[in-house]
Short mmCIF file of C-alpha atoms and ligand atoms in Angstrom, two decimals:
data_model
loop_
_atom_site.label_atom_id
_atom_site.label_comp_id
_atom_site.label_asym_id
_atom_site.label_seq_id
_atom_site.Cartn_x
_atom_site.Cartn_y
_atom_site.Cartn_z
CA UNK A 472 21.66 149.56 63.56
CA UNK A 473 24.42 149.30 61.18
CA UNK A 474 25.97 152.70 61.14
CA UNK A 475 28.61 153.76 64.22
CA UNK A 476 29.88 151.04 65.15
CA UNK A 477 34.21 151.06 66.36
CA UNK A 478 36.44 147.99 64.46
CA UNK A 479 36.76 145.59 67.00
CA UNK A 480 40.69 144.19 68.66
CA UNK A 481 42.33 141.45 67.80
CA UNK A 482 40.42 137.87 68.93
CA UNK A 483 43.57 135.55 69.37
CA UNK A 484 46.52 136.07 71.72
CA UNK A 485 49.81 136.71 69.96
CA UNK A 486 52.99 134.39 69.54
CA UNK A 487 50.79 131.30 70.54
CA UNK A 488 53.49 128.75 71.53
CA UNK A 489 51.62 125.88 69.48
CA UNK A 490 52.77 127.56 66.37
CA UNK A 491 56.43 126.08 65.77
CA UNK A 492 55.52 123.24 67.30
CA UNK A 493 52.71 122.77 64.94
CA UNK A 494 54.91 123.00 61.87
CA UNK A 495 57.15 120.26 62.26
CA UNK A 496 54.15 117.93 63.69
CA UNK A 497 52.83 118.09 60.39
CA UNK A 498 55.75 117.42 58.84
CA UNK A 499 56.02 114.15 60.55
CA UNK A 500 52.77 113.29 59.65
CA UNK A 501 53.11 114.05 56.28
CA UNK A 502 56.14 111.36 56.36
CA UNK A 503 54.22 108.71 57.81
CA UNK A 504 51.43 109.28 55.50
CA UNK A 505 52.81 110.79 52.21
CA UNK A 506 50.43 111.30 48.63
CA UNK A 507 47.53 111.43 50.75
CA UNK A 508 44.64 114.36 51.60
CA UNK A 509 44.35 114.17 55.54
CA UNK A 510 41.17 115.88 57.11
CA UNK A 511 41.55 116.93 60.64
CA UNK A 512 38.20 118.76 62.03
CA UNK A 513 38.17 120.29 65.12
CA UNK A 514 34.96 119.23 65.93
CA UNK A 515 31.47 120.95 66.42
CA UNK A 516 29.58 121.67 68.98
CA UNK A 517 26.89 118.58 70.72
CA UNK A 518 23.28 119.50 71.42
CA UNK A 519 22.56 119.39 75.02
CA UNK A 520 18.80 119.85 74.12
CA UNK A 521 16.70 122.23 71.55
CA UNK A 522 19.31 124.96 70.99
CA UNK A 523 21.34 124.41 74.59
CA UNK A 524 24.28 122.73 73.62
CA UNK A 525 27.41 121.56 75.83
CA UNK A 526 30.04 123.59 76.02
CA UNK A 527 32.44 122.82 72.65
CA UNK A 528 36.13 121.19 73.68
CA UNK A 529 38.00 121.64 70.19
CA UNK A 530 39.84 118.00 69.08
CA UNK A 531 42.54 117.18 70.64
CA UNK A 532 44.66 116.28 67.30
CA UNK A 533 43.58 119.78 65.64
CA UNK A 534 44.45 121.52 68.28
CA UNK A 535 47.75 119.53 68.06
CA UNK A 536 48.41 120.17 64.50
CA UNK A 537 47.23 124.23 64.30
CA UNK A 538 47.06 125.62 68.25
CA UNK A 539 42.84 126.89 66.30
CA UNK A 540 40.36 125.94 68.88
CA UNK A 541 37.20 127.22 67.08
CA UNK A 542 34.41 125.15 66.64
CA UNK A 543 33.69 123.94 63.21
CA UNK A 544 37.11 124.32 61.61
CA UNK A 545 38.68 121.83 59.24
CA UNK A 546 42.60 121.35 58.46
CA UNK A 547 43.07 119.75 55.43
CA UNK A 548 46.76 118.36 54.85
CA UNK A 549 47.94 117.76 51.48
CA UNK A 550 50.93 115.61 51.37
CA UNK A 551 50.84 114.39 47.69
CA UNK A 552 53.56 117.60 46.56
CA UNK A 553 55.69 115.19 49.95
CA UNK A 554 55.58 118.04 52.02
CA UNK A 555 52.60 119.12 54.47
CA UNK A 556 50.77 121.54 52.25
CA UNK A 557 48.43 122.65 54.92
CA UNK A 558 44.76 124.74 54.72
CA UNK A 559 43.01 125.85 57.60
CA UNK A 560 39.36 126.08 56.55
CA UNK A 561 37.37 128.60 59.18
CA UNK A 562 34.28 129.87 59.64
CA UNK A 563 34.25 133.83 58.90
CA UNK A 564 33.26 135.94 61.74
CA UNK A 565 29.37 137.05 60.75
CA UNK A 566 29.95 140.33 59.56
CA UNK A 567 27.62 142.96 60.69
CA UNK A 568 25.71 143.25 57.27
CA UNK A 569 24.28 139.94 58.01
CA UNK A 570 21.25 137.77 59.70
CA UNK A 571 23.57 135.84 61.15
CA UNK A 572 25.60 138.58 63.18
CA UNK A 573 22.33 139.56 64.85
CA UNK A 574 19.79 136.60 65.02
CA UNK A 575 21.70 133.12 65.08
CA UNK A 576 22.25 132.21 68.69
CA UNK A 577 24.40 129.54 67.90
CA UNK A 578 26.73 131.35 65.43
CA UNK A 579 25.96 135.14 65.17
CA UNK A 580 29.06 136.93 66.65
CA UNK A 581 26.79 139.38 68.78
CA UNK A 582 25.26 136.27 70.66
CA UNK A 583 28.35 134.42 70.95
CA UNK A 584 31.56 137.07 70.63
CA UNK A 585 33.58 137.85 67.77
CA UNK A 586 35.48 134.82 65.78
CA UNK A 587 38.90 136.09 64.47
CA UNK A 588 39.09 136.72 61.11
CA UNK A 589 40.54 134.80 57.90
CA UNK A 590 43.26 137.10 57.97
CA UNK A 591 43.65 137.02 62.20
CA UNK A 592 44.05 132.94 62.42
CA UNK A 593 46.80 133.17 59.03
CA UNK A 594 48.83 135.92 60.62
CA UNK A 595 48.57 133.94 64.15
CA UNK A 596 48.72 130.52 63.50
CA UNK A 597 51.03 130.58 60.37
CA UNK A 598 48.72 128.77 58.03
CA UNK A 599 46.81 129.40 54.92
CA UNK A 600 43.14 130.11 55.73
CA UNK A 601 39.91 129.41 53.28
CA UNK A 602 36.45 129.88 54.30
CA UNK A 603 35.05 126.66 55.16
CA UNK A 604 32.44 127.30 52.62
CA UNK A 605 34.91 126.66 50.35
CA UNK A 606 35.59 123.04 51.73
CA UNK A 607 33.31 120.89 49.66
CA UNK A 608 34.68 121.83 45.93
CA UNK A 609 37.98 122.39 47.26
CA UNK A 610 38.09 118.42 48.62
CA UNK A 611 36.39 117.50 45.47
CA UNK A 612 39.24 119.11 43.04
CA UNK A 613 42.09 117.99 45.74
CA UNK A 614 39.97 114.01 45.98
CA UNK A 615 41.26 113.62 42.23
CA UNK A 616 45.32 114.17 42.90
CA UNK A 617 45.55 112.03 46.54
CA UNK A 618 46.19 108.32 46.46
CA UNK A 619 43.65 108.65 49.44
CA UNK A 620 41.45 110.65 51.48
CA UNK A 621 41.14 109.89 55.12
CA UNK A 622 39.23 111.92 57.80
CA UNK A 623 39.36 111.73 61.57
CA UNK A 624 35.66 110.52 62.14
CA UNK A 625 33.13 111.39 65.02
CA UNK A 626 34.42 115.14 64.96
CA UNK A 627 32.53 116.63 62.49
CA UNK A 628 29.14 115.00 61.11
CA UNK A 629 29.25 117.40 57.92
CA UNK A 630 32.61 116.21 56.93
CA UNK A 631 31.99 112.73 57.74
CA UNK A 632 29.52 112.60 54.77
CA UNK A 633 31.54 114.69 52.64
CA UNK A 634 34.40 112.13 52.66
CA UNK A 635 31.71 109.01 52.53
CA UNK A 636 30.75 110.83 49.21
CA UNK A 637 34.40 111.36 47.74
CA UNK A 638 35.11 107.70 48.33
CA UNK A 639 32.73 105.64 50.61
CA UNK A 640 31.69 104.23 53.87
CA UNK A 641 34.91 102.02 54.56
CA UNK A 642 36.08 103.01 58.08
CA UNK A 643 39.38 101.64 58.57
CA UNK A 644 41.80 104.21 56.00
CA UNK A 645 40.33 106.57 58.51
CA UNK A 646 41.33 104.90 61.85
CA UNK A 647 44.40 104.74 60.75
CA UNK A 648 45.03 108.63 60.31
CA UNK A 649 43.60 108.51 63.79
CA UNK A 650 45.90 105.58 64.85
CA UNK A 651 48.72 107.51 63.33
CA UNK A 652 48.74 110.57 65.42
CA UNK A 653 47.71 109.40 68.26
CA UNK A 654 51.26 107.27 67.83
CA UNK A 655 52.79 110.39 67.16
CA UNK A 656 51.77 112.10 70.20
CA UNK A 657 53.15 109.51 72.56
CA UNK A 658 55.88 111.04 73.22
CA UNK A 659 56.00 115.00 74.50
CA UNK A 660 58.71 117.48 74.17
CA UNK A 661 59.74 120.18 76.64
CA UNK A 662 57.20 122.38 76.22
CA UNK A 663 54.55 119.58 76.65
CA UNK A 664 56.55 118.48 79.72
CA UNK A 665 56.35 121.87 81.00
CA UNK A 666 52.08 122.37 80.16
CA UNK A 667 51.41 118.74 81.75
CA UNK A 668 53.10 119.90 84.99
CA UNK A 669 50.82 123.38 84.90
CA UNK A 670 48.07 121.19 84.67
CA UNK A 671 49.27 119.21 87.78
CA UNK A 672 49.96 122.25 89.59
CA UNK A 673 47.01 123.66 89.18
CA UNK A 674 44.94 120.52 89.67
CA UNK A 675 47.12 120.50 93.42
CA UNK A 676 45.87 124.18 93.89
CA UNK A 677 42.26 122.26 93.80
CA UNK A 678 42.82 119.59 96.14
CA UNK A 679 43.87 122.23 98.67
CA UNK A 680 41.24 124.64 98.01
CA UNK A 681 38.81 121.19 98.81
CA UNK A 682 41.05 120.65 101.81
CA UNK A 683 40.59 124.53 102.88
CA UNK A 684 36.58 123.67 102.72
CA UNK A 685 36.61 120.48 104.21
CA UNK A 686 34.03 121.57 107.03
CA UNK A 687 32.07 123.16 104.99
CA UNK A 688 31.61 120.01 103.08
CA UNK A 689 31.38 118.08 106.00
CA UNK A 690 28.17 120.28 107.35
CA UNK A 691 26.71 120.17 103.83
CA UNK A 692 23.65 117.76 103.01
CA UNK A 693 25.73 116.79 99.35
CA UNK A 694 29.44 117.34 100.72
CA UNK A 695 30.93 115.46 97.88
CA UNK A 696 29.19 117.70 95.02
CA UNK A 697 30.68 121.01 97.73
CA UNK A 698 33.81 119.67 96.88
CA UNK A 699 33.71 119.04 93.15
CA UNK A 700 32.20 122.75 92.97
CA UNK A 701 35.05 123.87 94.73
CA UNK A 702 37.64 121.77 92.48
CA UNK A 703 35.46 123.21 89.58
CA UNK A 704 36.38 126.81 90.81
CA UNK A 705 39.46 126.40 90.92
CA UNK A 706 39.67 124.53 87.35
CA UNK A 707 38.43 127.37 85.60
CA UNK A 708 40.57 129.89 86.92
CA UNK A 709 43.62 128.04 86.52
CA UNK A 710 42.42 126.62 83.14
CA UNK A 711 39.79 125.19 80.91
CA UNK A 712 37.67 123.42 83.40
CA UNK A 713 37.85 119.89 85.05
CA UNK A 714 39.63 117.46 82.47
CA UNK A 715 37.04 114.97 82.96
CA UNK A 716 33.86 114.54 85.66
CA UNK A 717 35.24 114.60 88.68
CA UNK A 718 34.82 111.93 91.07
CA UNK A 719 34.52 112.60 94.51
CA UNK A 720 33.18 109.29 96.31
CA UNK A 721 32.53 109.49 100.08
CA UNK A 722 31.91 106.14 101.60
CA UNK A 723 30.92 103.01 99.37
CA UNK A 724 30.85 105.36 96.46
CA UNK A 725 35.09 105.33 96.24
CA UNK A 726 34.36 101.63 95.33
CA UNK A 727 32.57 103.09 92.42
CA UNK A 728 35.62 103.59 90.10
CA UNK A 729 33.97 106.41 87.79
CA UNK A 730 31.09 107.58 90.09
CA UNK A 731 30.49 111.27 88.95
CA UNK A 732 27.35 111.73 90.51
CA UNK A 733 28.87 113.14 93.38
CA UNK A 734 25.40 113.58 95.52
CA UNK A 735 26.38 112.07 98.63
CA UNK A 736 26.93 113.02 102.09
CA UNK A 737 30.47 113.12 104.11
CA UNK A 738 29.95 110.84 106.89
CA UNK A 739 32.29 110.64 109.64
CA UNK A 740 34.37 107.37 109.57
CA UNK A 741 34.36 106.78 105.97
CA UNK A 742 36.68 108.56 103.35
CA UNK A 743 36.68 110.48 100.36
CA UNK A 744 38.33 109.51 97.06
CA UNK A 745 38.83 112.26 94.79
CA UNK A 746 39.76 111.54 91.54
CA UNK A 747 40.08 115.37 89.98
CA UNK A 748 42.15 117.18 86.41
CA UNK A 749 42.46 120.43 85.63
CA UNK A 750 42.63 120.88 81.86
CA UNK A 751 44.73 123.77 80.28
CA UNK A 752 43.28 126.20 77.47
CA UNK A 753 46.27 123.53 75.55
CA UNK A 754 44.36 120.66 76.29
CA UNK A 755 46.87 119.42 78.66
CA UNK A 756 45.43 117.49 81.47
CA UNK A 757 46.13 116.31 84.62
CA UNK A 758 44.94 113.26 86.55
CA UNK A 759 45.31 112.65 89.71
CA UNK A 760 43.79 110.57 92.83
CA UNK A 761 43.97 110.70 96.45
CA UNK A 762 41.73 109.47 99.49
CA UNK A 763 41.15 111.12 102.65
CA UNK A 764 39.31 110.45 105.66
CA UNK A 765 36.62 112.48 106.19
CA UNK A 766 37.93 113.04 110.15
CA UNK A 767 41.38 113.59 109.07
CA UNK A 768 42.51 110.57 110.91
CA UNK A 769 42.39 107.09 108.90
CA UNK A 770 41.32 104.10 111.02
CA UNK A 771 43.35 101.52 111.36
CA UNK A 772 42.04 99.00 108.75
CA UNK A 773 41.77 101.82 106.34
CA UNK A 774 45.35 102.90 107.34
CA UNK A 775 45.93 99.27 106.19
CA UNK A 776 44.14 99.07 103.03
CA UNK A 777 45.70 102.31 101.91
CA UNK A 778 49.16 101.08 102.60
CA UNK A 779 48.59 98.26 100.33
CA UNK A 780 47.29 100.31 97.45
CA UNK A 781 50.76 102.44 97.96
CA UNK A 782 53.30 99.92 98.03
CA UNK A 783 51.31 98.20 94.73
CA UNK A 784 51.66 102.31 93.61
CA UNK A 785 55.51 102.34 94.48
CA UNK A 786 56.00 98.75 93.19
CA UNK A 787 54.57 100.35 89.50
CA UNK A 788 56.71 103.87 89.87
CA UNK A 789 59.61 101.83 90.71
CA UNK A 790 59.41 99.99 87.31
CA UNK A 791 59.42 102.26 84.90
CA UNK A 792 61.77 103.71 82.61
CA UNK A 793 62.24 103.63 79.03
CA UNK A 794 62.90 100.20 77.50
CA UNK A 795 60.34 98.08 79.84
CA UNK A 796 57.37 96.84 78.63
CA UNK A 797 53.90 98.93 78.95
CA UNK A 798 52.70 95.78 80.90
CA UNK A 799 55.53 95.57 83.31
CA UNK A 800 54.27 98.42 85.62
CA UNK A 801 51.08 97.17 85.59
CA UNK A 802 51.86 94.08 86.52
CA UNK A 803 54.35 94.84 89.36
CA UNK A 804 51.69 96.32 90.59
CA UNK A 805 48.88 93.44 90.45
CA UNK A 806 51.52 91.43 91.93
CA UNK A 807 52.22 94.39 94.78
CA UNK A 808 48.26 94.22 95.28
CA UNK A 809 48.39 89.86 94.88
CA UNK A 810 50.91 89.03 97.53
CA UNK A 811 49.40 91.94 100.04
CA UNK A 812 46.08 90.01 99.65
CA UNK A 813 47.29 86.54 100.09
CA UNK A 814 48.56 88.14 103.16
CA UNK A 815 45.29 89.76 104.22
CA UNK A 816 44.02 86.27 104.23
CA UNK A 817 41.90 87.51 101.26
CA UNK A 818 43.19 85.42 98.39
CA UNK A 819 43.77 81.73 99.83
CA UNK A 820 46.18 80.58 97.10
CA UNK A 821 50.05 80.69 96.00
CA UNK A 822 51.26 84.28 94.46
CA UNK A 823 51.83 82.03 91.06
CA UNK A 824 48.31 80.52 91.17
CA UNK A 825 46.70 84.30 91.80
CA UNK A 826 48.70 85.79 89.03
CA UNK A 827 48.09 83.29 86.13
CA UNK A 828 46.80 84.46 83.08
CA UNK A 829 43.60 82.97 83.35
CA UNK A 830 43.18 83.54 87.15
CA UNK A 831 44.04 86.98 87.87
CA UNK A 832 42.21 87.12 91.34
CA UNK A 833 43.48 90.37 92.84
CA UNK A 834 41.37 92.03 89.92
CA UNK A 835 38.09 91.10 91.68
CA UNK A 836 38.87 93.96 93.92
CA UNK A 837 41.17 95.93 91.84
CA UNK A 838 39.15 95.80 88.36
CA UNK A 839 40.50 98.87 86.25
CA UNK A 840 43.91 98.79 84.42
CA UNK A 841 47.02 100.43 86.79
CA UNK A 842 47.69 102.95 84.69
CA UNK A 843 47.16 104.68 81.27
CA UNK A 844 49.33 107.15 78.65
CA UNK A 845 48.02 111.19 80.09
CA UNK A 846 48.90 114.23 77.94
CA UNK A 847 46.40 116.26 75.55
CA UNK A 848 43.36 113.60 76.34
CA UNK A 849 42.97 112.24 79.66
CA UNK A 850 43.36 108.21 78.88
CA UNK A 851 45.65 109.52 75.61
CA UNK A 852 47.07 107.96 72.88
CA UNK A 853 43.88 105.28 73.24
CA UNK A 854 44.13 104.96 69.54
CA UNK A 855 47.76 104.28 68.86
CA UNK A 856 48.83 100.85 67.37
CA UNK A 857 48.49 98.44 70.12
CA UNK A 858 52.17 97.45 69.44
CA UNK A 859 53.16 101.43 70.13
CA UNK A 860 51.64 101.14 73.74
CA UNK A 861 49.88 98.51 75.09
CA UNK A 862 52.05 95.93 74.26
CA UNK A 863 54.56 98.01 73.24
CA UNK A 864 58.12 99.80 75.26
CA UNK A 865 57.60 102.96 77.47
CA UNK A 866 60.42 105.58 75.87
CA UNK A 867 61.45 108.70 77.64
CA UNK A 868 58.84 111.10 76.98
CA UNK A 869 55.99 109.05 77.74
CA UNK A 870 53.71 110.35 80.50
CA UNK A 871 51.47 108.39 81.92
CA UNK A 872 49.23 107.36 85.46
CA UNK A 873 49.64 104.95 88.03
CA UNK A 874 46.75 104.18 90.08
CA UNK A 875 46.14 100.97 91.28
CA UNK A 876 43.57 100.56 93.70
CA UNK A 877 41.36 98.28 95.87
CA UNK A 878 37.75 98.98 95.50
CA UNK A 879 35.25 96.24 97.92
CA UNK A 880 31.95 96.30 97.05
CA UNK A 881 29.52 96.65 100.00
CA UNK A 882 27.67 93.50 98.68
CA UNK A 883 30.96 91.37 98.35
CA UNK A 884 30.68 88.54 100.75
CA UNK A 885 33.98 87.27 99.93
CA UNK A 886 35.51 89.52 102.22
CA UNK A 887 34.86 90.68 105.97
CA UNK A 888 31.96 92.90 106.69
CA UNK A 889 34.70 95.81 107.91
CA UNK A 890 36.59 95.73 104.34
CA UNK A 891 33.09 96.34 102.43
CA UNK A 892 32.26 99.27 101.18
CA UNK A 893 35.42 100.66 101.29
CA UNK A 894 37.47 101.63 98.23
CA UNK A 895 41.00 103.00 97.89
CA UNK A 896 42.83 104.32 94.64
CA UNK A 897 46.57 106.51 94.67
CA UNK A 898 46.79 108.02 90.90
CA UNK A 899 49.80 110.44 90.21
CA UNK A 900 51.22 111.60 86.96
CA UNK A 901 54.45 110.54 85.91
CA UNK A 902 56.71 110.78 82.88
CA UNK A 903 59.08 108.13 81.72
CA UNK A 904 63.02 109.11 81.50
CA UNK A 905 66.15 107.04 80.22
CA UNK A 906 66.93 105.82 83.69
CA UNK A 907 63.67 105.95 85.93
CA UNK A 908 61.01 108.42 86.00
CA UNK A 909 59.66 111.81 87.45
CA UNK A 910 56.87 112.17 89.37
CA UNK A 911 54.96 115.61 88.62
CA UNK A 912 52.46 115.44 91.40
CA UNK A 913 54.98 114.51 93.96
CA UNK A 914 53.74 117.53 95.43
CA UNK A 915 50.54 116.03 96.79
CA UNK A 916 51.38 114.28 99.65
CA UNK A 917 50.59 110.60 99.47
CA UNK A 918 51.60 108.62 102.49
CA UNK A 919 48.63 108.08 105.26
CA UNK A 920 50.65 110.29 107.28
CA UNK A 921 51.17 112.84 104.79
CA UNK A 922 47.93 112.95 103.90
CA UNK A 923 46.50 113.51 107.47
CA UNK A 924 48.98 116.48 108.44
CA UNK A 925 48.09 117.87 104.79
CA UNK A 926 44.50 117.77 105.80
CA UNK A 927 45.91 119.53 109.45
CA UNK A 928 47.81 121.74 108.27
CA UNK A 929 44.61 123.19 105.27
CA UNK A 930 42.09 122.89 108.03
CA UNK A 931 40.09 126.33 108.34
N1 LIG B 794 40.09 109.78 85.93
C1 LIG B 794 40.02 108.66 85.08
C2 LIG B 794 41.15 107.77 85.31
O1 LIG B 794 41.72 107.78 86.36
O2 LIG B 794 41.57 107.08 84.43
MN1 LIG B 795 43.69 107.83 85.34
MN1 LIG B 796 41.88 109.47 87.54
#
């Protein structure tokens, strides 16, 4: 079995784009975190059960710092010399001399396709290359230089304990690698500008193809799980796969803000929220909302509902630009949302009283947050120093979600038996510019209107 056998090609695609961006990302880390040994893993693969595990989705900041996606990889960055001094520690493709090549499921390149080689991933990614069984004495002679080691934790359980031995269980020098680049991710360049609106584009080619198969969903006993599989379709060709569970909640389960179980019927009268990504092979991710009536024609009171949700959307959009506050397009927003229910006859108090601090009332029916940073991750950045971005300034750059909605419970008895079960959230993906901002999934039609000659004009 070892004899006659051909060399095989090349595993990674040339001039990955990653690559010069890569470089001078580690620079600026090894700035805001000079004499230090960083550890960045890219993360291994979770059992699903016995040997089935899920499918592996590299790190998001190793991906970020080296364009490698394979599993079980470690960059180690060495700024102590003040530069990055970077080593990409890999996992050697089995070779066909050994066990491993022809009996390990999990590893063995015959079971799960060739891994490039040492030499591949230097060439391709521009970095120095060890084999990661070289890791453990290699930390241990680099432990005794660095001021400090930190790892990003949770990726990689193997490394976890390797640091904990080099210099113990405290947890915080770690978070703050993690708080660091997730800080320096905030704000994306061109090219990142460019791969989040491929994501969006392609996650628009999915609400169509959904729209395309409406009647098919319609006729089928779980319509909502017809239309995440066809969503999921169209996710993989266009990229990784969906960028988180989709949500597709017919009915009372759009007042179920992440309902993923997606095993309901399509019943005429209700609608449909879909809340649906596509993720790139660069991690990029879209997210993006909209609700539709299963009939194609809103009723009136839904008609209503949803034009509330989209002038508390606008009232957010129209907020932003670099310089405001995080918080101010959220709460534009709740006050949007706050005023249109005092209206409603919903919220029997002044817009003051509704909005105070410790009152807050709209968010009995709006609950979630009206928007969150969207790039590599789908809620990204969640790490960052709360001062960078919660209660921190948008800059131009930032791109980010704004999706407020209004979600009533079919067991609220605060409001009218017609309103229950009824649940309406607008998310589109925007990024943040000197002056205003641009909408990248203007594209999807978002007016009641709109949406209703969309669904017209896709019908089979
Ligand atoms: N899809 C999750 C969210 O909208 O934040
Ligand atoms: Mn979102
Ligand atoms: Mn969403």
């Amino acid at each position: 079995m070892l004899a006659g056998w051909d060399d095989m090609p090349a595993v990674l695609a040339p001039d990955n784009p990653v690559v010069t961006y890569a470089v001078e990302r580690r620079a600026r880390l090894a700035q805001a975190l000079p004499a230090e040994l960083l550890i960045i893993p890219a993360g291994t693969a979770r059992v699903r059960s016995n040997d089935t595990d899920y499918t592996f989705r590299p790190g998001t900041d190793h991906v970020w710092l080296t364009g490698n996606t394979v599993a079980e990889s470690v960059l180690v960055i060495d700024t102590t010399g003040g530069e990055a001094d970077a080593v990409l520690y890999l996992l050697p493709p089995s070779g066909r001399a050994t066990d491993e090549f022809w009996q390990d499921p999990a590893l063995g390149d015959l079971w799960v396709g060739p891994r490039p080689t040492l030499a591949e991933t230097a060439s391709a990614l521009g970095l120095e290359t060890r084999p990661l069984s070289a890791l453990d004495a290699d930390l241990a002679q680099a432990a005794r230089r660095a001021r400090r080691i930190r790892v990003v934790p949770t990726l990689d359980e193997r490394v976890d304990d390797l640091v904990r031995g080099l210099c113990g269980p405290e947890l915080a020098p770690h978070l703050l690698l993690k708080s660091t680049l997730d800080e320096l991710r905030l704000i994306k360049n061109d090219w990142e500008l460019a791969q989040l609106q491929l994501a969006v584009d392609a996650t628009a080619l999915g609400f169509e193809d959904c729209l395309r198969e409406w009647d098919a969903a319609r006729a089928a006993p779980r319509g909502e799980r017809y239309l995440e599989g066809t969503f999921h379709r169209r996710s993989r060709l266009e990229g990784e796969g969906p960028a988180y569970g989709s949500v597709v909640g017919a009915g009372d389960h759009a007042t179920t803000l992440h309902w993923t179980a997606n095993d309901g019927p399509l019943r005429d009268g209700d609608v449909v929220l879909m809340d649906m990504g596509v993720e790139l092979p660069s991690l990029f991710s879209a997210d993006i909302t909209r609700v539709f009536p299963v009939t194609g024609t809103f009723t009136p009171l839904q008609r209503d509902v949803y034009s509330i949700v989209l002038r508390a959307q606008q009232a957010g959009i129209d907020t932003l630009r670099a310089g405001v506050a995080f918080q101010d397009y959220q709460d534009a927003c709740s006050r949007s949302l706050a005023a249109d229910l005092i209206d409603l006859g919903l919220l029997h108090c002044s817009l003051d009283e509704a909005l105070a601090p410790g009152n807050q009332y709209q968010r009995r029916w709006s609950i979630s947050r009206a928007g969150h940073m969207l790039g590599m991750d789908v809620h990204d950045c969640n790490h960052a120093p709360v001062g960078s971005y919660l209660t921190g300034r948008l800059a131009a750059g930032h791109t980010l979600t704004v999706e407020p909605g209004l979600y009533f419970q079919r067991n609220d008895l605060t409001v009218p038996e017609e309103l229950r079960g009824l649940g309406i959230r607008i998310e589109d993906d925007l990024v943040v510019t000197e002056t205003a901002s641009v909408t990248l999934s203007a594209a999807l039609p978002r007016t009641p209107d709109a949406v209703e000659s969309w669904m017209s004009a896709l019908a089979a």
